[in-house]
Amino acid sequence: MTSPLATYSSPDITEKLFAVKEGNSRYSTTNGKTTGPSTYVLNAGQVDIDKPSDPRINPATQQPTTLSKLRMELTGMQDDINEFLTQRMEVAKNKKLKIQNTSEEKRIENEINELLDGGDGDDDEDAEDQKEKNTNAK
């Protein structure tokens, strides 16, 4: 039986291949690191009723059955993919924050420059008051 493979691609990443790494303990369990309830929930006293069963062992070979092996490999790959996507989301979030901070800095800088140039921010109100006075005078 060949191990499963997964490929991720996006406009900024040509291709990211996910494959089972033989001998890595991550692919030898049905308990994923990134699946199931969070540590916070478990520490609050909740019980994981959806916890996966242990892999079935073939009594003749004392090795996991073919389906159990596949299940363990898929659980490990799911952890790999979840961690990769979480990392990508963090990068995107940081880029967004950086853009927002830059925009906010520019806005504040413009306000400071306007105030330093003698503006008091009430130019719009002064123009409206003058317009109203002109209208009333007619």
Coordinates of N, CA, C and O in Angstrom, one line a residue:
M1 N 0.8 -1.2 0.0 CA 0.0 0.0 0.0 C 0.9 1.2 0.0 O 1.8 1.3 0.8
T2 N 0.6 2.2 -0.9 CA 1.3 3.4 -0.9 C 0.7 4.4 0.1 O -0.5 4.4 0.3
S3 N 1.5 5.3 0.6 CA 1.1 6.3 1.6 C 0.4 7.4 0.9 O 0.7 7.7 -0.3
P4 N -0.6 8.1 1.5 CA -1.3 9.2 0.9 C -0.4 10.4 0.7 O 0.6 10.6 1.4
L5 N -0.8 11.2 -0.3 CA -0.1 12.5 -0.6 C -1.1 13.6 -0.7 O -2.3 13.3 -1.0
A6 N -0.8 14.8 -0.4 CA -1.6 15.9 -0.6 C -0.8 17.1 -1.1 O 0.4 17.2 -0.8
T7 N -1.4 17.9 -2.0 CA -0.8 19.0 -2.6 C -1.6 20.3 -2.3 O -2.8 20.3 -2.5
Y8 N -0.9 21.3 -1.9 CA -1.5 22.6 -1.7 C -0.9 23.6 -2.7 O 0.3 23.6 -2.9
S9 N -1.7 24.4 -3.3 CA -1.2 25.5 -4.2 C -2.1 26.7 -4.0 O -3.3 26.6 -3.7
S10 N -1.5 27.8 -4.3 CA -2.2 29.1 -4.2 C -1.5 30.1 -5.1 O -0.4 29.8 -5.7
P11 N -2.1 31.3 -5.4 CA -1.4 32.2 -6.3 C 0.0 32.6 -5.9 O 0.9 32.8 -6.7
D12 N 0.3 32.5 -4.6 CA 1.7 32.9 -4.1 C 2.6 31.7 -3.8 O 3.8 31.8 -3.6
I13 N 2.0 30.5 -3.9 CA 2.8 29.3 -3.7 C 2.5 28.3 -4.8 O 1.4 27.9 -5.0
T14 N 3.5 28.0 -5.6 CA 3.3 27.1 -6.7 C 2.8 25.8 -6.3 O 1.8 25.3 -6.8
E15 N 3.5 25.1 -5.4 CA 3.0 23.8 -4.9 C 3.7 23.5 -3.6 O 4.9 23.6 -3.4
K16 N 2.9 23.0 -2.7 CA 3.4 22.5 -1.4 C 2.9 21.0 -1.3 O 1.7 20.8 -1.3
L17 N 3.9 20.1 -1.2 CA 3.5 18.7 -1.1 C 3.6 18.2 0.4 O 4.5 18.5 1.1
F18 N 2.5 17.5 0.7 CA 2.5 16.9 2.0 C 2.6 15.4 1.9 O 1.8 14.8 1.1
A19 N 3.5 14.8 2.5 CA 3.7 13.3 2.4 C 4.0 12.7 3.8 O 4.5 13.4 4.7
V20 N 3.7 11.5 3.9 CA 4.0 10.8 5.2 C 5.6 10.6 5.3 O 6.2 10.2 4.3
K21 N 6.1 10.9 6.5 CA 7.5 10.8 6.7 C 7.7 9.5 7.5 O 7.3 9.5 8.7
E22 N 8.1 8.5 6.9 CA 8.3 7.2 7.6 C 9.1 7.3 8.8 O 10.1 8.0 8.9
G23 N 8.7 6.6 9.9 CA 9.4 6.6 11.1 C 9.0 7.7 12.1 O 9.4 7.7 13.2
N24 N 8.3 8.7 11.6 CA 7.9 9.9 12.4 C 6.7 9.4 13.3 O 5.7 8.9 12.7
S25 N 6.8 9.6 14.6 CA 5.7 9.1 15.5 C 4.4 9.8 15.2 O 3.3 9.3 15.5
R26 N 4.4 10.9 14.5 CA 3.2 11.7 14.2 C 2.3 10.8 13.3 O 1.0 11.0 13.3
Y27 N 2.8 9.9 12.5 CA 2.1 9.1 11.6 C 1.8 7.7 12.2 O 1.5 6.8 11.4
S28 N 2.0 7.6 13.5 CA 1.8 6.2 14.1 C 0.8 6.3 15.2 O 0.8 5.5 16.1
T29 N -0.2 7.3 15.1 CA -1.2 7.4 16.1 C -2.5 7.9 15.5 O -2.4 8.5 14.4
T30 N -3.6 7.6 16.1 CA -4.9 8.1 15.7 C -5.3 9.4 16.4 O -6.3 10.0 16.1
N31 N -4.5 9.8 17.4 CA -4.7 11.0 18.2 C -3.9 12.1 17.6 O -2.7 12.3 17.9
G32 N -4.6 12.9 16.8 CA -3.9 14.1 16.2 C -3.6 15.2 17.2 O -4.3 15.3 18.2
K33 N -2.6 15.9 16.8 CA -2.2 17.0 17.7 C -3.1 18.2 17.5 O -3.3 19.0 18.4
T34 N -3.6 18.4 16.3 CA -4.4 19.6 16.0 C -5.9 19.3 15.8 O -6.7 20.1 15.4
T35 N -6.3 18.1 16.2 CA -7.7 17.8 16.1 C -8.2 17.5 17.6 O -7.4 17.4 18.5
G36 N -9.5 17.5 17.7 CA -10.1 17.3 19.0 C -10.2 18.6 19.8 O -9.9 19.7 19.3
P37 N -10.7 18.5 21.0 CA -10.9 19.7 21.8 C -9.6 20.3 22.3 O -8.6 19.6 22.4
S38 N -9.6 21.6 22.5 CA -8.4 22.3 22.9 C -8.0 21.9 24.4 O -8.9 21.4 25.1
T39 N -6.8 22.2 24.7 CA -6.3 22.0 26.1 C -7.2 22.7 27.1 O -7.5 22.2 28.2
Y40 N -7.5 24.0 26.7 CA -8.4 24.8 27.6 C -9.7 24.1 27.9 O -10.1 24.1 29.1
V41 N -10.3 23.5 26.9 CA -11.6 22.9 27.2 C -11.4 21.6 28.0 O -12.2 21.4 29.0
L42 N -10.4 20.9 27.7 CA -10.1 19.7 28.5 C -9.8 20.0 30.0 O -10.2 19.3 30.9
N43 N -9.0 21.1 30.2 CA -8.6 21.5 31.5 C -9.8 22.0 32.3 O -9.8 22.1 33.5
A44 N -10.9 22.5 31.6 CA -12.1 23.0 32.2 C -13.0 21.8 32.7 O -14.0 22.0 33.2
G45 N -12.5 20.6 32.4 CA -13.3 19.4 32.9 C -14.1 18.7 31.9 O -14.8 17.7 32.2
Q46 N -14.0 19.1 30.6 CA -14.8 18.5 29.6 C -14.1 17.1 29.2 O -12.9 17.0 29.3
V47 N -14.9 16.2 28.8 CA -14.4 14.9 28.4 C -14.5 14.8 26.9 O -15.5 15.2 26.3
D48 N -13.5 14.3 26.2 CA -13.4 14.1 24.8 C -14.2 12.9 24.4 O -13.6 11.8 24.4
I49 N -15.5 13.0 24.1 CA -16.3 11.8 23.8 C -16.1 11.4 22.4 O -16.5 10.3 22.0
D50 N -15.5 12.2 21.5 CA -15.2 11.9 20.1 C -13.8 11.4 19.9 O -13.3 11.3 18.8
K51 N -13.1 11.1 21.0 CA -11.7 10.7 20.9 C -11.6 9.4 20.0 O -12.4 8.5 20.1
P52 N -10.7 9.4 19.0 CA -10.6 8.3 18.1 C -10.1 7.0 18.8 O -9.4 7.1 19.8
S53 N -10.6 5.9 18.3 CA -10.2 4.6 18.9 C -8.7 4.3 18.5 O -8.2 4.9 17.6
D54 N -8.1 3.5 19.3 CA -6.7 3.1 19.0 C -6.7 2.3 17.7 O -7.7 1.7 17.3
P55 N -5.6 2.3 17.0 CA -5.5 1.5 15.8 C -5.7 0.0 16.1 O -5.3 -0.5 17.2
R56 N -6.3 -0.7 15.2 CA -6.5 -2.2 15.3 C -5.2 -2.9 14.9 O -4.5 -2.5 14.0
I57 N -4.8 -3.9 15.7 CA -3.6 -4.6 15.5 C -4.0 -6.0 14.9 O -4.8 -6.7 15.5
N58 N -3.3 -6.4 13.9 CA -3.5 -7.7 13.3 C -2.8 -8.7 14.2 O -1.6 -8.6 14.5
P59 N -3.6 -9.6 14.8 CA -3.0 -10.6 15.7 C -1.9 -11.5 15.2 O -1.0 -11.8 15.9
A60 N -2.0 -11.8 13.9 CA -0.9 -12.6 13.3 C 0.4 -11.9 13.1 O 1.5 -12.5 13.4
T61 N 0.4 -10.6 12.8 CA 1.6 -9.9 12.5 C 2.0 -9.0 13.6 O 3.1 -8.5 13.7
Q62 N 1.1 -8.7 14.5 CA 1.3 -7.7 15.6 C 1.6 -6.3 15.1 O 2.2 -5.5 15.8
Q63 N 1.1 -6.0 13.9 CA 1.2 -4.8 13.2 C -0.2 -4.2 13.0 O -1.2 -4.9 13.0
P64 N -0.3 -2.8 12.9 CA -1.6 -2.3 12.6 C -2.1 -2.8 11.3 O -1.4 -3.1 10.3
T65 N -3.5 -2.9 11.2 CA -4.1 -3.4 10.0 C -3.9 -2.3 8.9 O -3.5 -1.2 9.2
T66 N -4.1 -2.7 7.7 CA -3.9 -1.7 6.6 C -4.8 -0.5 6.7 O -4.3 0.6 6.5
L67 N -6.0 -0.6 7.1 CA -6.9 0.5 7.3 C -6.4 1.4 8.5 O -6.5 2.6 8.5
S68 N -6.0 0.7 9.6 CA -5.5 1.5 10.7 C -4.2 2.3 10.4 O -4.1 3.4 10.8
K69 N -3.4 1.7 9.6 CA -2.2 2.4 9.1 C -2.5 3.6 8.3 O -2.0 4.7 8.5
L70 N -3.5 3.4 7.4 CA -3.9 4.6 6.6 C -4.5 5.6 7.4 O -4.2 6.8 7.3
R71 N -5.3 5.3 8.4 CA -6.0 6.2 9.3 C -4.9 7.0 10.1 O -5.0 8.2 10.3
M72 N -3.9 6.3 10.6 CA -2.8 7.0 11.3 C -2.0 8.0 10.4 O -1.7 9.1 10.8
E73 N -1.7 7.5 9.2 CA -1.0 8.4 8.3 C -1.8 9.6 7.9 O -1.3 10.8 7.9
L74 N -3.2 9.5 7.7 CA -4.0 10.6 7.4 C -4.1 11.6 8.6 O -4.2 12.8 8.4
T75 N -4.1 11.0 9.8 CA -4.2 11.9 11.0 C -2.9 12.7 11.1 O -3.0 13.9 11.4
G76 N -1.8 12.1 10.8 CA -0.5 12.9 10.8 C -0.5 13.9 9.7 O 0.0 15.1 9.9
M77 N -1.0 13.6 8.5 CA -1.0 14.5 7.4 C -1.9 15.7 7.8 O -1.7 16.8 7.4
Q78 N -3.0 15.4 8.4 CA -4.0 16.4 8.8 C -3.3 17.4 9.7 O -3.5 18.6 9.6
D79 N -2.5 16.9 10.7 CA -1.7 17.8 11.6 C -0.8 18.7 10.8 O -0.7 19.9 11.0
D80 N -0.1 18.0 9.8 CA 0.9 18.8 8.9 C 0.1 19.9 8.2 O 0.6 21.1 8.2
I81 N -1.0 19.6 7.6 CA -1.8 20.6 6.8 C -2.3 21.7 7.8 O -2.2 22.9 7.4
N82 N -2.9 21.3 8.9 CA -3.4 22.3 9.8 C -2.4 23.2 10.3 O -2.6 24.5 10.4
E83 N -1.2 22.7 10.7 CA -0.1 23.6 11.1 C 0.4 24.5 10.0 O 0.6 25.7 10.3
F84 N 0.4 24.0 8.8 CA 0.9 24.9 7.7 C -0.1 26.0 7.4 O 0.2 27.2 7.3
L85 N -1.4 25.6 7.4 CA -2.5 26.7 7.2 C -2.6 27.7 8.3 O -2.8 28.9 8.1
T86 N -2.4 27.2 9.5 CA -2.4 28.1 10.7 C -1.2 29.1 10.5 O -1.4 30.3 10.8
Q87 N -0.1 28.6 10.1 CA 1.1 29.5 9.9 C 0.8 30.5 8.8 O 1.1 31.7 9.0
R88 N 0.2 30.1 7.7 CA -0.2 31.0 6.6 C -1.2 32.1 7.1 O -1.1 33.2 6.7
M89 N -2.1 31.7 7.9 CA -3.1 32.6 8.4 C -2.5 33.7 9.3 O -2.8 34.8 9.3
E90 N -1.5 33.3 10.1 CA -0.8 34.2 11.0 C 0.0 35.2 10.2 O 0.0 36.4 10.5
V91 N 0.7 34.7 9.1 CA 1.4 35.6 8.2 C 0.5 36.6 7.6 O 0.7 37.8 7.5
A92 N -0.7 36.1 7.1 CA -1.7 37.0 6.4 C -2.2 38.0 7.4 O -2.4 39.2 7.1
K93 N -2.4 37.6 8.7 CA -3.0 38.5 9.7 C -1.9 39.6 10.0 O -2.3 40.8 10.2
N94 N -0.7 39.2 10.1 CA 0.4 40.2 10.4 C 0.5 41.2 9.3 O 0.8 42.4 9.5
K95 N 0.4 40.7 8.0 CA 0.5 41.6 6.9 C -0.7 42.6 6.9 O -0.5 43.8 6.7
K96 N -1.9 42.1 7.3 CA -3.0 43.0 7.3 C -2.9 44.0 8.4 O -3.2 45.2 8.2
L97 N -2.4 43.6 9.6 CA -2.1 44.6 10.7 C -1.1 45.6 10.3 O -1.2 46.8 10.6
K98 N -0.1 45.2 9.6 CA 1.0 46.1 9.1 C 0.4 47.2 8.2 O 0.7 48.3 8.3
I99 N -0.5 46.7 7.3 CA -1.1 47.7 6.3 C -2.0 48.6 7.1 O -2.0 49.8 6.8
Q100 N -2.8 48.1 8.0 CA -3.7 48.9 8.8 C -2.9 50.0 9.6 O -3.3 51.1 9.7
N101 N -1.8 49.5 10.2 CA -1.0 50.4 11.0 C -0.4 51.5 10.1 O -0.3 52.7 10.5
T102 N 0.1 51.1 8.9 CA 0.7 52.1 8.0 C -0.4 53.1 7.6 O -0.1 54.3 7.6
S103 N -1.6 52.7 7.3 CA -2.7 53.6 7.0 C -3.0 54.6 8.1 O -3.2 55.8 7.9
E104 N -3.1 54.0 9.3 CA -3.4 54.8 10.5 C -2.3 55.8 10.8 O -2.5 57.0 11.1
E105 N -1.0 55.4 10.6 CA 0.1 56.3 10.8 C 0.0 57.5 9.8 O 0.3 58.6 10.2
K106 N -0.3 57.2 8.5 CA -0.4 58.2 7.5 C -1.5 59.2 7.9 O -1.4 60.4 7.7
R107 N -2.7 58.7 8.3 CA -3.8 59.5 8.7 C -3.4 60.5 9.9 O -3.6 61.7 9.8
I108 N -2.7 59.9 10.9 CA -2.3 60.7 12.0 C -1.3 61.7 11.6 O -1.3 62.9 12.0
E109 N -0.3 61.3 10.8 CA 0.7 62.3 10.3 C 0.0 63.4 9.5 O 0.4 64.6 9.7
N110 N -0.9 63.1 8.7 CA -1.6 64.2 7.9 C -2.4 65.1 8.9 O -2.3 66.4 8.7
E111 N -3.0 64.6 9.9 CA -3.7 65.5 10.9 C -2.7 66.3 11.6 O -2.9 67.5 11.8
I112 N -1.6 65.8 12.0 CA -0.5 66.6 12.7 C 0.0 67.7 11.8 O 0.1 68.8 12.2
N113 N 0.3 67.3 10.6 CA 0.8 68.3 9.6 C -0.2 69.4 9.4 O 0.1 70.6 9.3
E114 N -1.5 69.1 9.3 CA -2.5 70.1 9.1 C -2.6 71.0 10.3 O -2.7 72.3 10.2
L115 N -2.5 70.5 11.5 CA -2.5 71.3 12.7 C -1.3 72.2 12.8 O -1.3 73.3 13.2
L116 N -0.1 71.6 12.5 CA 1.1 72.4 12.5 C 1.2 73.5 11.5 O 1.8 74.5 11.7
D117 N 0.4 73.3 10.4 CA 0.3 74.3 9.3 C -0.7 75.4 9.7 O -1.0 76.3 8.8
G118 N -1.2 75.4 10.9 CA -2.1 76.4 11.3 C -3.6 76.1 11.2 O -4.5 76.8 11.6
G119 N -3.8 74.9 10.6 CA -5.2 74.5 10.5 C -5.7 74.0 11.9 O -5.0 73.5 12.7
D120 N -7.0 74.3 12.1 CA -7.6 73.8 13.4 C -8.6 72.7 13.2 O -9.3 72.4 14.1
G121 N -8.8 72.3 12.0 CA -9.7 71.2 11.7 C -11.1 71.7 11.5 O -12.0 70.9 11.3
D122 N -11.4 73.0 11.7 CA -12.7 73.6 11.6 C -12.9 74.3 10.3 O -13.9 75.1 10.1
D123 N -12.1 74.1 9.3 CA -12.2 74.8 8.0 C -13.6 74.5 7.4 O -14.2 75.4 6.8
D124 N -14.1 73.3 7.4 CA -15.4 73.0 6.8 C -16.5 73.8 7.5 O -17.4 74.3 6.8
E125 N -16.5 73.9 8.8 CA -17.5 74.6 9.5 C -17.5 76.1 9.2 O -18.5 76.7 9.0
D126 N -16.3 76.7 9.1 CA -16.1 78.1 8.7 C -16.7 78.4 7.4 O -17.4 79.4 7.2
A127 N -16.5 77.5 6.4 CA -17.0 77.7 5.1 C -18.5 77.6 5.0 O -19.1 78.4 4.4
E128 N -19.0 76.7 5.8 CA -20.5 76.5 5.9 C -21.1 77.8 6.5 O -22.2 78.3 6.1
D129 N -20.5 78.3 7.6 CA -21.1 79.4 8.3 C -21.0 80.6 7.4 O -22.0 81.4 7.3
Q130 N -20.0 80.8 6.6 CA -19.9 81.9 5.7 C -20.9 81.8 4.6 O -21.6 82.8 4.2
K131 N -21.2 80.6 4.1 CA -22.1 80.4 3.0 C -23.5 80.7 3.5 O -24.3 81.4 2.8
E132 N -23.8 80.3 4.8 CA -25.1 80.6 5.4 C -25.3 82.1 5.6 O -26.4 82.7 5.3
K133 N -24.3 82.8 6.0 CA -24.4 84.3 6.2 C -24.6 85.0 4.9 O -25.5 85.9 4.8
N134 N -24.0 84.5 3.8 CA -24.2 85.1 2.5 C -25.6 84.8 2.0 O -26.2 85.7 1.4
T135 N -26.2 83.7 2.3 CA -27.5 83.3 1.9 C -28.5 84.2 2.6 O -29.5 84.7 2.0
N136 N -28.3 84.4 3.9 CA -29.2 85.2 4.8 C -29.2 86.7 4.4 O -30.2 87.4 4.5
A137 N -28.0 87.1 3.9 CA -27.9 88.5 3.6 C -28.6 88.9 2.3 O -28.9 90.1 2.1
K138 N -28.9 88.0 1.5 CA -29.6 88.2 0.2 C -31.0 88.5 0.4 O -31.9 88.7 0.6

